[in-house]
Amino acid sequence: MIVAGFGVRASVTLTSLRGLLGTAQVDALAVVSDKADHPALVALSHDLQKPLHRIALDALATNRAQTPAPRQPQRYGRFSVAEAAALAAAGPGSILIQSRITAPDGTATMALAQGQTA
Protein backbone atom coordinates (compact mmCIF):
# COMPACT_ATOMS: atom_id res chain seq x y z
CA MET A 1 0.00 0.00 0.00
CA ILE A 2 1.30 3.44 -0.94
CA VAL A 3 -0.06 6.49 0.89
CA ALA A 4 0.35 10.13 -0.09
CA GLY A 5 0.48 12.26 3.02
CA PHE A 6 -0.27 15.96 2.74
CA GLY A 7 0.33 19.08 4.75
CA VAL A 8 -1.84 21.95 3.57
CA ARG A 9 -2.49 25.63 4.13
CA ALA A 10 -5.99 27.09 3.93
CA SER A 11 -5.23 28.55 0.49
CA VAL A 12 -4.29 25.23 -1.15
CA THR A 13 -6.02 24.38 -4.43
CA LEU A 14 -6.82 21.12 -6.16
CA THR A 15 -4.35 22.14 -8.88
CA SER A 16 -1.54 22.42 -6.32
CA LEU A 17 -2.34 19.00 -4.84
CA ARG A 18 -2.51 17.37 -8.26
CA GLY A 19 0.83 18.96 -9.17
CA LEU A 20 2.46 17.47 -6.08
CA LEU A 21 1.01 14.03 -6.73
CA GLY A 22 2.06 14.09 -10.37
CA THR A 23 2.02 10.59 -11.83
CA ALA A 24 2.45 8.78 -8.50
CA GLN A 25 0.17 5.79 -8.14
CA VAL A 26 -1.25 5.74 -4.62
CA ASP A 27 -3.73 3.60 -2.73
CA ALA A 28 -4.80 6.25 -0.24
CA LEU A 29 -4.34 9.84 0.89
CA ALA A 30 -3.66 11.03 4.44
CA VAL A 31 -3.79 14.33 6.27
CA VAL A 32 -3.96 15.51 9.86
CA SER A 33 -7.60 15.37 10.98
CA ASP A 34 -8.08 19.12 11.40
CA LYS A 35 -7.39 19.62 7.67
CA ALA A 36 -9.34 16.62 6.33
CA ASP A 37 -12.43 18.62 5.37
CA HIS A 38 -10.51 21.05 3.16
CA PRO A 39 -12.39 21.21 -0.19
CA ALA A 40 -9.24 20.61 -2.28
CA LEU A 41 -8.38 17.42 -0.36
CA VAL A 42 -11.96 16.17 -0.50
CA ALA A 43 -12.04 16.85 -4.25
CA LEU A 44 -8.73 15.05 -4.82
CA SER A 45 -9.92 12.02 -2.86
CA HIS A 46 -13.18 11.98 -4.83
CA ASP A 47 -11.53 12.48 -8.22
CA LEU A 48 -8.97 9.72 -7.59
CA GLN A 49 -11.54 7.49 -5.88
CA LYS A 50 -9.05 6.90 -3.07
CA PRO A 51 -9.79 7.05 0.66
CA LEU A 52 -8.68 10.06 2.64
CA HIS A 53 -7.36 8.97 6.04
CA ARG A 54 -7.85 11.46 8.88
CA ILE A 55 -4.86 11.18 11.20
CA ALA A 56 -5.38 12.40 14.76
CA LEU A 57 -2.67 14.68 16.14
CA ASP A 58 -1.62 12.08 18.68
CA ALA A 59 -1.40 9.40 15.97
CA LEU A 60 0.98 11.28 13.64
CA ALA A 61 4.16 9.24 13.17
CA THR A 62 6.34 12.19 14.12
CA ASN A 63 8.98 9.88 15.58
CA ARG A 64 9.55 8.39 12.11
CA ALA A 65 9.26 11.53 9.96
CA GLN A 66 12.63 12.73 8.70
CA THR A 67 12.35 16.28 7.40
CA PRO A 68 12.41 19.17 9.89
CA ALA A 69 9.54 21.62 9.48
CA PRO A 70 10.37 24.68 11.59
CA ARG A 71 7.63 26.91 10.11
CA GLN A 72 4.59 24.71 10.74
CA PRO A 73 2.32 25.20 13.77
CA GLN A 74 3.80 23.71 16.95
CA ARG A 75 0.79 21.41 17.44
CA TYR A 76 2.05 19.26 14.54
CA GLY A 77 5.50 18.70 15.97
CA ARG A 78 8.88 19.62 14.55
CA PHE A 79 8.96 17.22 11.61
CA SER A 80 7.03 17.15 8.35
CA VAL A 81 3.31 16.61 8.90
CA ALA A 82 3.06 15.21 5.35
CA GLU A 83 5.64 12.52 6.19
CA ALA A 84 4.11 11.83 9.60
CA ALA A 85 0.59 11.48 8.15
CA ALA A 86 1.73 9.19 5.32
CA LEU A 87 3.67 6.94 7.71
CA ALA A 88 0.79 6.79 10.20
CA ALA A 89 -1.74 5.84 7.52
CA ALA A 90 0.58 3.26 5.94
CA GLY A 91 0.85 1.50 9.29
CA PRO A 92 3.52 0.01 11.54
CA GLY A 93 6.75 -0.78 9.77
CA SER A 94 5.97 1.56 6.88
CA ILE A 95 8.80 3.45 5.22
CA LEU A 96 9.11 6.76 3.40
CA ILE A 97 9.60 6.27 -0.31
CA GLN A 98 9.41 10.02 -1.07
CA SER A 99 10.37 12.54 1.57
CA ARG A 100 8.48 15.82 1.80
CA ILE A 101 8.24 17.94 -1.31
CA THR A 102 6.69 21.39 -1.45
CA ALA A 103 4.28 22.78 -4.03
CA PRO A 104 5.75 25.67 -6.05
CA ASP A 105 3.15 28.03 -4.57
CA GLY A 106 4.04 26.94 -1.03
CA THR A 107 0.48 25.97 -0.10
CA ALA A 108 1.07 22.24 0.38
CA THR A 109 3.60 19.54 1.03
CA MET A 110 3.44 15.87 0.16
CA ALA A 111 5.33 12.70 1.08
CA LEU A 112 4.84 9.06 0.11
CA ALA A 113 5.01 6.08 2.44
CA GLN A 114 4.77 2.40 1.69
CA GLY A 115 3.39 -0.10 4.15
CA GLN A 116 1.66 -3.43 4.53
CA THR A 117 -1.72 -2.04 5.70
CA ALA A 118 -4.62 -2.56 3.33
PDB file of C-alpha atoms in Angstrom:
ATOM      1  CA  MET A   1       0.000   0.000   0.000  1.00  0.00           C
ATOM      2  CA  ILE A   2       1.304   3.443  -0.937  1.00  0.00           C
ATOM      3  CA  VAL A   3      -0.057   6.485   0.890  1.00  0.00           C
ATOM      4  CA  ALA A   4       0.350  10.127  -0.093  1.00  0.00           C
ATOM      5  CA  GLY A   5       0.482  12.264   3.024  1.00  0.00           C
ATOM      6  CA  PHE A   6      -0.267  15.959   2.742  1.00  0.00           C
ATOM      7  CA  GLY A   7       0.333  19.081   4.748  1.00  0.00           C
ATOM      8  CA  VAL A   8      -1.843  21.953   3.571  1.00  0.00           C
ATOM      9  CA  ARG A   9      -2.494  25.627   4.130  1.00  0.00           C
ATOM     10  CA  ALA A  10      -5.986  27.089   3.934  1.00  0.00           C
ATOM     11  CA  SER A  11      -5.229  28.547   0.492  1.00  0.00           C
ATOM     12  CA  VAL A  12      -4.295  25.229  -1.150  1.00  0.00           C
ATOM     13  CA  THR A  13      -6.016  24.375  -4.431  1.00  0.00           C
ATOM     14  CA  LEU A  14      -6.825  21.118  -6.159  1.00  0.00           C
ATOM     15  CA  THR A  15      -4.352  22.138  -8.876  1.00  0.00           C
ATOM     16  CA  SER A  16      -1.536  22.417  -6.321  1.00  0.00           C
ATOM     17  CA  LEU A  17      -2.335  19.004  -4.841  1.00  0.00           C
ATOM     18  CA  ARG A  18      -2.509  17.368  -8.262  1.00  0.00           C
ATOM     19  CA  GLY A  19       0.827  18.959  -9.171  1.00  0.00           C
ATOM     20  CA  LEU A  20       2.461  17.468  -6.079  1.00  0.00           C
ATOM     21  CA  LEU A  21       1.013  14.029  -6.725  1.00  0.00           C
ATOM     22  CA  GLY A  22       2.065  14.090 -10.373  1.00  0.00           C
ATOM     23  CA  THR A  23       2.021  10.592 -11.825  1.00  0.00           C
ATOM     24  CA  ALA A  24       2.450   8.782  -8.498  1.00  0.00           C
ATOM     25  CA  GLN A  25       0.170   5.791  -8.137  1.00  0.00           C
ATOM     26  CA  VAL A  26      -1.250   5.737  -4.619  1.00  0.00           C
ATOM     27  CA  ASP A  27      -3.732   3.598  -2.733  1.00  0.00           C
ATOM     28  CA  ALA A  28      -4.797   6.255  -0.240  1.00  0.00           C
ATOM     29  CA  LEU A  29      -4.341   9.836   0.892  1.00  0.00           C
ATOM     30  CA  ALA A  30      -3.663  11.032   4.441  1.00  0.00           C
ATOM     31  CA  VAL A  31      -3.789  14.328   6.272  1.00  0.00           C
ATOM     32  CA  VAL A  32      -3.960  15.510   9.864  1.00  0.00           C
ATOM     33  CA  SER A  33      -7.596  15.371  10.976  1.00  0.00           C
ATOM     34  CA  ASP A  34      -8.076  19.124  11.405  1.00  0.00           C
ATOM     35  CA  LYS A  35      -7.392  19.619   7.674  1.00  0.00           C
ATOM     36  CA  ALA A  36      -9.344  16.622   6.332  1.00  0.00           C
ATOM     37  CA  ASP A  37     -12.427  18.621   5.366  1.00  0.00           C
ATOM     38  CA  HIS A  38     -10.510  21.049   3.156  1.00  0.00           C
ATOM     39  CA  PRO A  39     -12.393  21.209  -0.186  1.00  0.00           C
ATOM     40  CA  ALA A  40      -9.242  20.615  -2.280  1.00  0.00           C
ATOM     41  CA  LEU A  41      -8.383  17.420  -0.364  1.00  0.00           C
ATOM     42  CA  VAL A  42     -11.956  16.169  -0.496  1.00  0.00           C
ATOM     43  CA  ALA A  43     -12.041  16.850  -4.246  1.00  0.00           C
ATOM     44  CA  LEU A  44      -8.730  15.051  -4.819  1.00  0.00           C
ATOM     45  CA  SER A  45      -9.922  12.017  -2.864  1.00  0.00           C
ATOM     46  CA  HIS A  46     -13.179  11.983  -4.828  1.00  0.00           C
ATOM     47  CA  ASP A  47     -11.528  12.484  -8.225  1.00  0.00           C
ATOM     48  CA  LEU A  48      -8.968   9.724  -7.592  1.00  0.00           C
ATOM     49  CA  GLN A  49     -11.539   7.490  -5.885  1.00  0.00           C
ATOM     50  CA  LYS A  50      -9.047   6.900  -3.074  1.00  0.00           C
ATOM     51  CA  PRO A  51      -9.788   7.048   0.659  1.00  0.00           C
ATOM     52  CA  LEU A  52      -8.676  10.062   2.642  1.00  0.00           C
ATOM     53  CA  HIS A  53      -7.358   8.967   6.043  1.00  0.00           C
ATOM     54  CA  ARG A  54      -7.848  11.463   8.878  1.00  0.00           C
ATOM     55  CA  ILE A  55      -4.864  11.182  11.196  1.00  0.00           C
ATOM     56  CA  ALA A  56      -5.379  12.399  14.759  1.00  0.00           C
ATOM     57  CA  LEU A  57      -2.675  14.685  16.135  1.00  0.00           C
ATOM     58  CA  ASP A  58      -1.617  12.077  18.685  1.00  0.00           C
ATOM     59  CA  ALA A  59      -1.396   9.403  15.973  1.00  0.00           C
ATOM     60  CA  LEU A  60       0.984  11.281  13.642  1.00  0.00           C
ATOM     61  CA  ALA A  61       4.162   9.236  13.167  1.00  0.00           C
ATOM     62  CA  THR A  62       6.340  12.193  14.123  1.00  0.00           C
ATOM     63  CA  ASN A  63       8.983   9.885  15.580  1.00  0.00           C
ATOM     64  CA  ARG A  64       9.553   8.392  12.110  1.00  0.00           C
ATOM     65  CA  ALA A  65       9.263  11.527   9.961  1.00  0.00           C
ATOM     66  CA  GLN A  66      12.634  12.732   8.698  1.00  0.00           C
ATOM     67  CA  THR A  67      12.354  16.281   7.398  1.00  0.00           C
ATOM     68  CA  PRO A  68      12.414  19.174   9.890  1.00  0.00           C
ATOM     69  CA  ALA A  69       9.540  21.623   9.481  1.00  0.00           C
ATOM     70  CA  PRO A  70      10.366  24.682  11.586  1.00  0.00           C
ATOM     71  CA  ARG A  71       7.626  26.907  10.108  1.00  0.00           C
ATOM     72  CA  GLN A  72       4.586  24.709  10.737  1.00  0.00           C
ATOM     73  CA  PRO A  73       2.323  25.204  13.774  1.00  0.00           C
ATOM     74  CA  GLN A  74       3.802  23.713  16.946  1.00  0.00           C
ATOM     75  CA  ARG A  75       0.793  21.409  17.444  1.00  0.00           C
ATOM     76  CA  TYR A  76       2.049  19.260  14.539  1.00  0.00           C
ATOM     77  CA  GLY A  77       5.504  18.697  15.974  1.00  0.00           C
ATOM     78  CA  ARG A  78       8.880  19.618  14.555  1.00  0.00           C
ATOM     79  CA  PHE A  79       8.957  17.222  11.611  1.00  0.00           C
ATOM     80  CA  SER A  80       7.025  17.145   8.346  1.00  0.00           C
ATOM     81  CA  VAL A  81       3.315  16.612   8.905  1.00  0.00           C
ATOM     82  CA  ALA A  82       3.061  15.207   5.352  1.00  0.00           C
ATOM     83  CA  GLU A  83       5.638  12.521   6.188  1.00  0.00           C
ATOM     84  CA  ALA A  84       4.105  11.833   9.603  1.00  0.00           C
ATOM     85  CA  ALA A  85       0.590  11.484   8.155  1.00  0.00           C
ATOM     86  CA  ALA A  86       1.731   9.195   5.321  1.00  0.00           C
ATOM     87  CA  LEU A  87       3.666   6.944   7.706  1.00  0.00           C
ATOM     88  CA  ALA A  88       0.790   6.788  10.195  1.00  0.00           C
ATOM     89  CA  ALA A  89      -1.735   5.842   7.516  1.00  0.00           C
ATOM     90  CA  ALA A  90       0.579   3.263   5.937  1.00  0.00           C
ATOM     91  CA  GLY A  91       0.851   1.504   9.293  1.00  0.00           C
ATOM     92  CA  PRO A  92       3.517   0.009  11.542  1.00  0.00           C
ATOM     93  CA  GLY A  93       6.751  -0.776   9.773  1.00  0.00           C
ATOM     94  CA  SER A  94       5.965   1.560   6.878  1.00  0.00           C
ATOM     95  CA  ILE A  95       8.795   3.445   5.219  1.00  0.00           C
ATOM     96  CA  LEU A  96       9.113   6.756   3.401  1.00  0.00           C
ATOM     97  CA  ILE A  97       9.602   6.275  -0.308  1.00  0.00           C
ATOM     98  CA  GLN A  98       9.408  10.018  -1.071  1.00  0.00           C
ATOM     99  CA  SER A  99      10.365  12.540   1.575  1.00  0.00           C
ATOM    100  CA  ARG A 100       8.480  15.816   1.798  1.00  0.00           C
ATOM    101  CA  ILE A 101       8.245  17.942  -1.309  1.00  0.00           C
ATOM    102  CA  THR A 102       6.686  21.388  -1.453  1.00  0.00           C
ATOM    103  CA  ALA A 103       4.279  22.784  -4.030  1.00  0.00           C
ATOM    104  CA  PRO A 104       5.749  25.672  -6.052  1.00  0.00           C
ATOM    105  CA  ASP A 105       3.149  28.033  -4.572  1.00  0.00           C
ATOM    106  CA  GLY A 106       4.044  26.940  -1.028  1.00  0.00           C
ATOM    107  CA  THR A 107       0.477  25.973  -0.099  1.00  0.00           C
ATOM    108  CA  ALA A 108       1.066  22.244   0.377  1.00  0.00           C
ATOM    109  CA  THR A 109       3.599  19.538   1.035  1.00  0.00           C
ATOM    110  CA  MET A 110       3.440  15.867   0.156  1.00  0.00           C
ATOM    111  CA  ALA A 111       5.325  12.705   1.077  1.00  0.00           C
ATOM    112  CA  LEU A 112       4.844   9.061   0.107  1.00  0.00           C
ATOM    113  CA  ALA A 113       5.014   6.081   2.443  1.00  0.00           C
ATOM    114  CA  GLN A 114       4.772   2.396   1.692  1.00  0.00           C
ATOM    115  CA  GLY A 115       3.388  -0.103   4.151  1.00  0.00           C
ATOM    116  CA  GLN A 116       1.661  -3.431   4.532  1.00  0.00           C
ATOM    117  CA  THR A 117      -1.717  -2.043   5.704  1.00  0.00           C
ATOM    118  CA  ALA A 118      -4.616  -2.564   3.332  1.00  0.00           C
TER     119      ALA A 118
END
